[in-house]
Short mmCIF file of C-alpha atoms in Angstrom, two decimals:
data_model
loop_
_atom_site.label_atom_id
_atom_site.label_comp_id
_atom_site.label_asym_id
_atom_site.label_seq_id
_atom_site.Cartn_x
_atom_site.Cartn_y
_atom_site.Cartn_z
CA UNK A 1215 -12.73 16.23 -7.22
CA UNK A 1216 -11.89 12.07 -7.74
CA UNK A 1217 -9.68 10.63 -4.80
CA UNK A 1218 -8.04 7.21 -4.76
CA UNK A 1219 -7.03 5.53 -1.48
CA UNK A 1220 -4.21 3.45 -2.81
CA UNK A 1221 -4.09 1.37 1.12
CA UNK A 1222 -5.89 1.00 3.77
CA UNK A 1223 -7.34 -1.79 6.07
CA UNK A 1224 -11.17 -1.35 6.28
CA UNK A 1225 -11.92 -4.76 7.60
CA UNK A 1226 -10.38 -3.64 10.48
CA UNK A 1227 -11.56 -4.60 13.92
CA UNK A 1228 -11.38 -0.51 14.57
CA UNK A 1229 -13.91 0.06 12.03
CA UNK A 1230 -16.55 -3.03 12.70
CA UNK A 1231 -18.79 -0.72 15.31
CA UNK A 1232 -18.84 2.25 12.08
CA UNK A 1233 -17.74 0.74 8.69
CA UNK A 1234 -20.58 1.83 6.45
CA UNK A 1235 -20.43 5.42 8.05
CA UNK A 1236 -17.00 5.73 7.41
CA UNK A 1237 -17.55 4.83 3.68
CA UNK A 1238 -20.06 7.20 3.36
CA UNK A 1239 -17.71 10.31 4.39
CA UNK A 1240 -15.34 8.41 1.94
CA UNK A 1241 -17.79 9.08 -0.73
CA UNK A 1242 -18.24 12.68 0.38
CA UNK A 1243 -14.90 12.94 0.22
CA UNK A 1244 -14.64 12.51 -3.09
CA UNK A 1245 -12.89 8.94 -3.04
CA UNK A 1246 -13.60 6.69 -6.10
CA UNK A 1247 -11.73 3.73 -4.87
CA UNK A 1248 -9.74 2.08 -1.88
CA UNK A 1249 -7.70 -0.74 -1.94
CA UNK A 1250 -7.85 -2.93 1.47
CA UNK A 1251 -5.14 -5.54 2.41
CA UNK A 1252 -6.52 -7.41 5.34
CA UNK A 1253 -3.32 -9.31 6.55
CA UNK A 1254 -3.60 -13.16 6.18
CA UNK A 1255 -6.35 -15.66 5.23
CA UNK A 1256 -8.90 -14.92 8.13
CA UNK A 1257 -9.01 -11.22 7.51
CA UNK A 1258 -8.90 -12.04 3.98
CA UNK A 1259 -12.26 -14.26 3.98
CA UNK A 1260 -13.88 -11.11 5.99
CA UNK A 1261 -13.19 -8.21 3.67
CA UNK A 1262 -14.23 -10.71 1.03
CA UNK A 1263 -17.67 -10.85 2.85
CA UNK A 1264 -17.79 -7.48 3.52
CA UNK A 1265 -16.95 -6.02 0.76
CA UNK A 1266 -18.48 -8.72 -1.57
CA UNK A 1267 -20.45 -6.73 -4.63
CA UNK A 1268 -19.37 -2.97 -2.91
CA UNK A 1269 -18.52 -0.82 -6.06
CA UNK A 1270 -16.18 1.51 -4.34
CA UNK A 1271 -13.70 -1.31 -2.37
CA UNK A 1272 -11.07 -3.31 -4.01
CA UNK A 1273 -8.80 -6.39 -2.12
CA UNK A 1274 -5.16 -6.79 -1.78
CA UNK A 1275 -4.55 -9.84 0.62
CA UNK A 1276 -0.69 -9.85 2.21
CA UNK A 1277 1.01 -10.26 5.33
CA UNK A 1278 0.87 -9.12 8.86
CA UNK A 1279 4.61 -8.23 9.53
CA UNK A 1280 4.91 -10.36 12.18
CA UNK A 1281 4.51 -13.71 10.18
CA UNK A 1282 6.96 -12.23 7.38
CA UNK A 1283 9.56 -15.17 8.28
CA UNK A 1284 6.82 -17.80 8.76
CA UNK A 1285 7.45 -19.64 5.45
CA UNK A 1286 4.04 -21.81 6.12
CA UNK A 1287 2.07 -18.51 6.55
CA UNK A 1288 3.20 -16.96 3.32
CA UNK A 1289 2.79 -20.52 1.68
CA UNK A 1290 -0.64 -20.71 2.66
CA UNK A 1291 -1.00 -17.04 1.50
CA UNK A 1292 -0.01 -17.94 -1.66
CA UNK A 1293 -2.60 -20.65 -2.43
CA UNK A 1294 -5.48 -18.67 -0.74
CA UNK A 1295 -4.25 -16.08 -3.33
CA UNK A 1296 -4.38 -18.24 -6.26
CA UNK A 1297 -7.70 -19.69 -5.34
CA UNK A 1298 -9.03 -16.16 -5.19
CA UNK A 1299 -7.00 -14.27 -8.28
CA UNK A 1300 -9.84 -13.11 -10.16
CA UNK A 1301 -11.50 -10.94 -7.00
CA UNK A 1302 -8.36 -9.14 -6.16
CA UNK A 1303 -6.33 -6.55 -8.02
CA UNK A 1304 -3.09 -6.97 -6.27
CA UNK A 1305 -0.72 -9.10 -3.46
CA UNK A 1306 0.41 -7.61 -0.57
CA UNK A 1307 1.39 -6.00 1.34
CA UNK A 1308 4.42 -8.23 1.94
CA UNK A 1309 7.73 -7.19 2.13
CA UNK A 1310 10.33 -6.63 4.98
CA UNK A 1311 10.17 -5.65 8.60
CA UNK A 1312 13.27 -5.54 10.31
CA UNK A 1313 11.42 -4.51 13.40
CA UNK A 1314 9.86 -7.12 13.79
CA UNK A 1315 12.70 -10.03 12.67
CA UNK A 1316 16.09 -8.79 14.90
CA UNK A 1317 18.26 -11.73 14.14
CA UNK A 1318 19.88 -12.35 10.75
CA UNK A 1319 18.09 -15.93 10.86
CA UNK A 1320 14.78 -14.42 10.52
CA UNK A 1321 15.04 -11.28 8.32
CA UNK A 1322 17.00 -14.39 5.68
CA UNK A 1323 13.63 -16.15 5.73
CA UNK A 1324 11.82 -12.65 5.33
CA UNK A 1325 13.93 -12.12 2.28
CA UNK A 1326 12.89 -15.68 0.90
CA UNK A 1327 9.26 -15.34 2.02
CA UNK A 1328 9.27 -11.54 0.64
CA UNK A 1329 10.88 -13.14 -2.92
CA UNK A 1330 8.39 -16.16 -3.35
CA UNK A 1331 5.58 -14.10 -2.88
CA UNK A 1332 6.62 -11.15 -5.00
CA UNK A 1333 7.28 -13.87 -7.60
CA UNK A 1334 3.56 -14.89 -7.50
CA UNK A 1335 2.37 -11.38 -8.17
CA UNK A 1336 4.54 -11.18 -11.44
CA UNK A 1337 3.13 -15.00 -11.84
CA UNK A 1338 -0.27 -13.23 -11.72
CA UNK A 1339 0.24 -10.74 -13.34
CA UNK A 1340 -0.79 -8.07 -10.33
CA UNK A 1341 1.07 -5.53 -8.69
CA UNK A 1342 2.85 -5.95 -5.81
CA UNK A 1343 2.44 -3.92 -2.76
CA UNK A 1344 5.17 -3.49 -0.19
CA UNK A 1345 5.52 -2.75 3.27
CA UNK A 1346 8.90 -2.30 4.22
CA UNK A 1347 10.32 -0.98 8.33
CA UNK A 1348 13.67 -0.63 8.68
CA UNK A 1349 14.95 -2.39 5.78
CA UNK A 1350 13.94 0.37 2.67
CA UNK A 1351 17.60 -0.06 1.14
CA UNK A 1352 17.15 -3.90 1.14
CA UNK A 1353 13.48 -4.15 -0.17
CA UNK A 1354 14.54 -2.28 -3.32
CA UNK A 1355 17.24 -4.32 -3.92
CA UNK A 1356 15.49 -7.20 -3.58
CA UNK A 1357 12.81 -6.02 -6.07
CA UNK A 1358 15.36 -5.27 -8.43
CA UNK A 1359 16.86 -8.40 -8.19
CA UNK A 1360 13.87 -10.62 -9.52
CA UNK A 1361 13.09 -7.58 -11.76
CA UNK A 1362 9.28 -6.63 -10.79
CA UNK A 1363 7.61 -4.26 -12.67
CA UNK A 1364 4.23 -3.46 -11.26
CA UNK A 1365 5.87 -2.16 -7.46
CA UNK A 1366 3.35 -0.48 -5.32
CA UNK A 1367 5.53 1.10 -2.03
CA UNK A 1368 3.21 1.46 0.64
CA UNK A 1369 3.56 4.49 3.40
CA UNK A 1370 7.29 5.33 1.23
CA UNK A 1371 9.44 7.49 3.39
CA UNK A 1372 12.76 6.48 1.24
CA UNK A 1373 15.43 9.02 1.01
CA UNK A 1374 16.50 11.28 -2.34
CA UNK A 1375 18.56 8.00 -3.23
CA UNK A 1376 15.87 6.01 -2.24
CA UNK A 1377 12.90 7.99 -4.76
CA UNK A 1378 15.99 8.19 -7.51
CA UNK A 1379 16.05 4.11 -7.55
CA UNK A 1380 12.54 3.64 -7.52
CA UNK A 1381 11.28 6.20 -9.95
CA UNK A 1382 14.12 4.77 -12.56
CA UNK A 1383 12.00 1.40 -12.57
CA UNK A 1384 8.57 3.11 -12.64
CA UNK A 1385 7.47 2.10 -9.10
CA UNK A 1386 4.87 3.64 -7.35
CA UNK A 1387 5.21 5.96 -4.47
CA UNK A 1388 2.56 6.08 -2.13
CA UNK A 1389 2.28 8.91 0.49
CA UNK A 1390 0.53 8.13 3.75
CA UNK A 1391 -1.81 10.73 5.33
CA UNK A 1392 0.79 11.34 8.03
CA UNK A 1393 2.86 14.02 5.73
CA UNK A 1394 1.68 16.34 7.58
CA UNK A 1395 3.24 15.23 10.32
CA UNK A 1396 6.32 13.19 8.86
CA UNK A 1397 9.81 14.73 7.79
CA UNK A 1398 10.71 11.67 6.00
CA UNK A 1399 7.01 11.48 4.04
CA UNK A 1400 6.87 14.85 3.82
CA UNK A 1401 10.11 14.69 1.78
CA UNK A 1402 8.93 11.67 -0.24
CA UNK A 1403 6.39 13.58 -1.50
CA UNK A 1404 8.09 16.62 -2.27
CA UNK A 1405 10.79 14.97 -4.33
CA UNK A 1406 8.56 11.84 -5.88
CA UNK A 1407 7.72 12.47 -9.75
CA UNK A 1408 3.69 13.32 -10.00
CA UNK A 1409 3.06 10.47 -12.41
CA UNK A 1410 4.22 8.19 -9.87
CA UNK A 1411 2.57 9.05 -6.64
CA UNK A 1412 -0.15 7.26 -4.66
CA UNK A 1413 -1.93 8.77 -2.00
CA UNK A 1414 -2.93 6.30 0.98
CA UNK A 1415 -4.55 6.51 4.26
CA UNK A 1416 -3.26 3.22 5.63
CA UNK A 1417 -6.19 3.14 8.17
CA UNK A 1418 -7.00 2.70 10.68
CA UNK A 1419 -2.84 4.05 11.08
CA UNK A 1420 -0.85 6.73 10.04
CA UNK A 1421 -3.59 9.63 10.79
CA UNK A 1422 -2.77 13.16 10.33
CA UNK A 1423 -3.45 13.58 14.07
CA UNK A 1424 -2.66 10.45 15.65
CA UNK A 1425 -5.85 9.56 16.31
CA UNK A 1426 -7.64 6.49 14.10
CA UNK A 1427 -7.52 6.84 10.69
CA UNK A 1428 -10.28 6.82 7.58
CA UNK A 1429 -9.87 7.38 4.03
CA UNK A 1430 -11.49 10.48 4.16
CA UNK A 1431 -8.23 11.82 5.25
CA UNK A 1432 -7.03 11.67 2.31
CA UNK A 1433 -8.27 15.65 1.88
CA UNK A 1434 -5.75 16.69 4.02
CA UNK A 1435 -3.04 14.91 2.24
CA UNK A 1436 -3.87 16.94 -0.91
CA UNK A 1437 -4.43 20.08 0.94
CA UNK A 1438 -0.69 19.53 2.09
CA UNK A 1439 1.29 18.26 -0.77
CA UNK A 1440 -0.30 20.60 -3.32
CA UNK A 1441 0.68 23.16 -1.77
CA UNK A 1442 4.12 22.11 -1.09
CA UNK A 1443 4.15 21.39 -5.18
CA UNK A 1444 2.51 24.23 -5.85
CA UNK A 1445 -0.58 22.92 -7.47
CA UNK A 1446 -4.48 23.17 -7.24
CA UNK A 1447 -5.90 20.39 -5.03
CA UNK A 1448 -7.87 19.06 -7.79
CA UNK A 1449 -4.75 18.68 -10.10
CA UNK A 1450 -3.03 16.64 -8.01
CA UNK A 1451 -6.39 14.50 -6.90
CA UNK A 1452 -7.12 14.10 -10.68
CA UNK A 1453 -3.14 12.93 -11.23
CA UNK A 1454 -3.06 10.42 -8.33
CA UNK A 1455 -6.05 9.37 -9.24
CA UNK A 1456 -5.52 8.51 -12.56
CA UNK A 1457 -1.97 7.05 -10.91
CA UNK A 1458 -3.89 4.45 -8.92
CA UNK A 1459 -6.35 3.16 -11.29
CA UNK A 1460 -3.20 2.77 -13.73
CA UNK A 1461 -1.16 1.16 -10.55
CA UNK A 1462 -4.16 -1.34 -9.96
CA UNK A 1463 -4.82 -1.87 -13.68
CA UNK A 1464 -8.63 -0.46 -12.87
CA UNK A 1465 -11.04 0.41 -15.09
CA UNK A 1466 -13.26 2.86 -14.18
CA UNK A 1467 -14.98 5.88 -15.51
#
């Protein structure tokens, strides 16, 4: 059985005292792939060096939420992106995070931040991967706005409405280990259409149990939404796997 971890964020401080154990049960587990997104330049530089040459980790550099309305930290994102392009196989995750901006001043300059980087992606031609709290209605709008394609929605818990607008434009729904646990995931995943979901771990968060998280999770994911679709475990592992390496534009056997 293949597995994909469509996010996650191995570089982690969480996971410096047991990293290379923790890939190993990922490998057990079945998982052919992870994507990372350490969350601005100096995380960036260290899953670089850690995962420099490693055959089963890929890099997505975004945005901690916190510095989505810094329009210097996404600038400088931007040109750390561009000077790395060909070691990456996506942006993000950037997006929105009403959460974290409560006035109207800041969640503006999330929206421009959010739009300049998305931009770059499509400039890149890479996917975009978004994180969005609090603002789901708003994100999508936004994307469809500067018409991106390649849409990557990390840990979705949209509505019906929500799935509806995003599986019209092709974007990918990715369902965070914490279905189990989740009404609003749970129903993501019941409702998304199979060719367009992602599974994720988004560890060291979002674990089945509240505990830390680790891609090998990503069994019980399967073990929970095939059964709620009615399907063997290793048909839907085979179809979100084939979903993420078409997501990330990977190659791989």
């Amino acid at each position: 059985m293949r597995l994909f971890d469509a996010h996650c964020h191995l570089e982690d401080e969480l996971f410096d005292n047991d990293r290379h154990e923790v890939i190993i049960r990922a490998r057990k587990a079945g998982i052919i792939g992870m994507v990372t997104s350490p969350l601005g330049i100096k995380m960036a530089l260290k899953a670089i060096d850690i995962f420099r040459g490693n055959d089963l980790v890929y890099i997505s550099p975004g945005l901690d939420s916190r510095n989505f309305s810094d329009e210097k930290a996404a600038e400088e994102l931007a040109n750390f992106i561009r000077s790395v392009k060909d070691g990456i196989v996506a942006v993000g995750e950037i997006g929105l995070d009403y959460k974290c901006a409560r006035s109207e001043a800041e969640r503006e300059k999330q929206k421009e931040n959010f739009k300049f980087l998305a931009k770059l992606a499509d400039e890149l031609n890479k996917p975009v991967v978004i994180h969005s709290r609090w603002a789901q209605r708003h994100v999508l709008r936004i994307l469809d706005e500067i018409y991106a394609t390649d849409v990557i929605l990390h840990a979705f818990s949209g509505n019906e409405d929500d799935v509806r607008f995003a599986a019209e434009r092709e974007w990918f729904i990715s369902i965070s280990t914490n279905v189990i646990r989740s009404y609003p995931v749970r129903k993501a995943a019941e409702i998304s259409p199979l060719d367009l979901i992602l599974l994720e771990s988004d560890s060291p968060a979002l674990s089945p149990d509240g505990g830390r998280n680790e891609p090998a999770n990503i069994l019980v994911s399967i073990a929970e939404i095939s059964s709620m679709r009615n399907l063997k475990p290793e048909e839907l592992a085979e179809i979100t796997t084939e979903n993420a390496l078409r997501a990330y534009k990977i190659s791989k056997k």
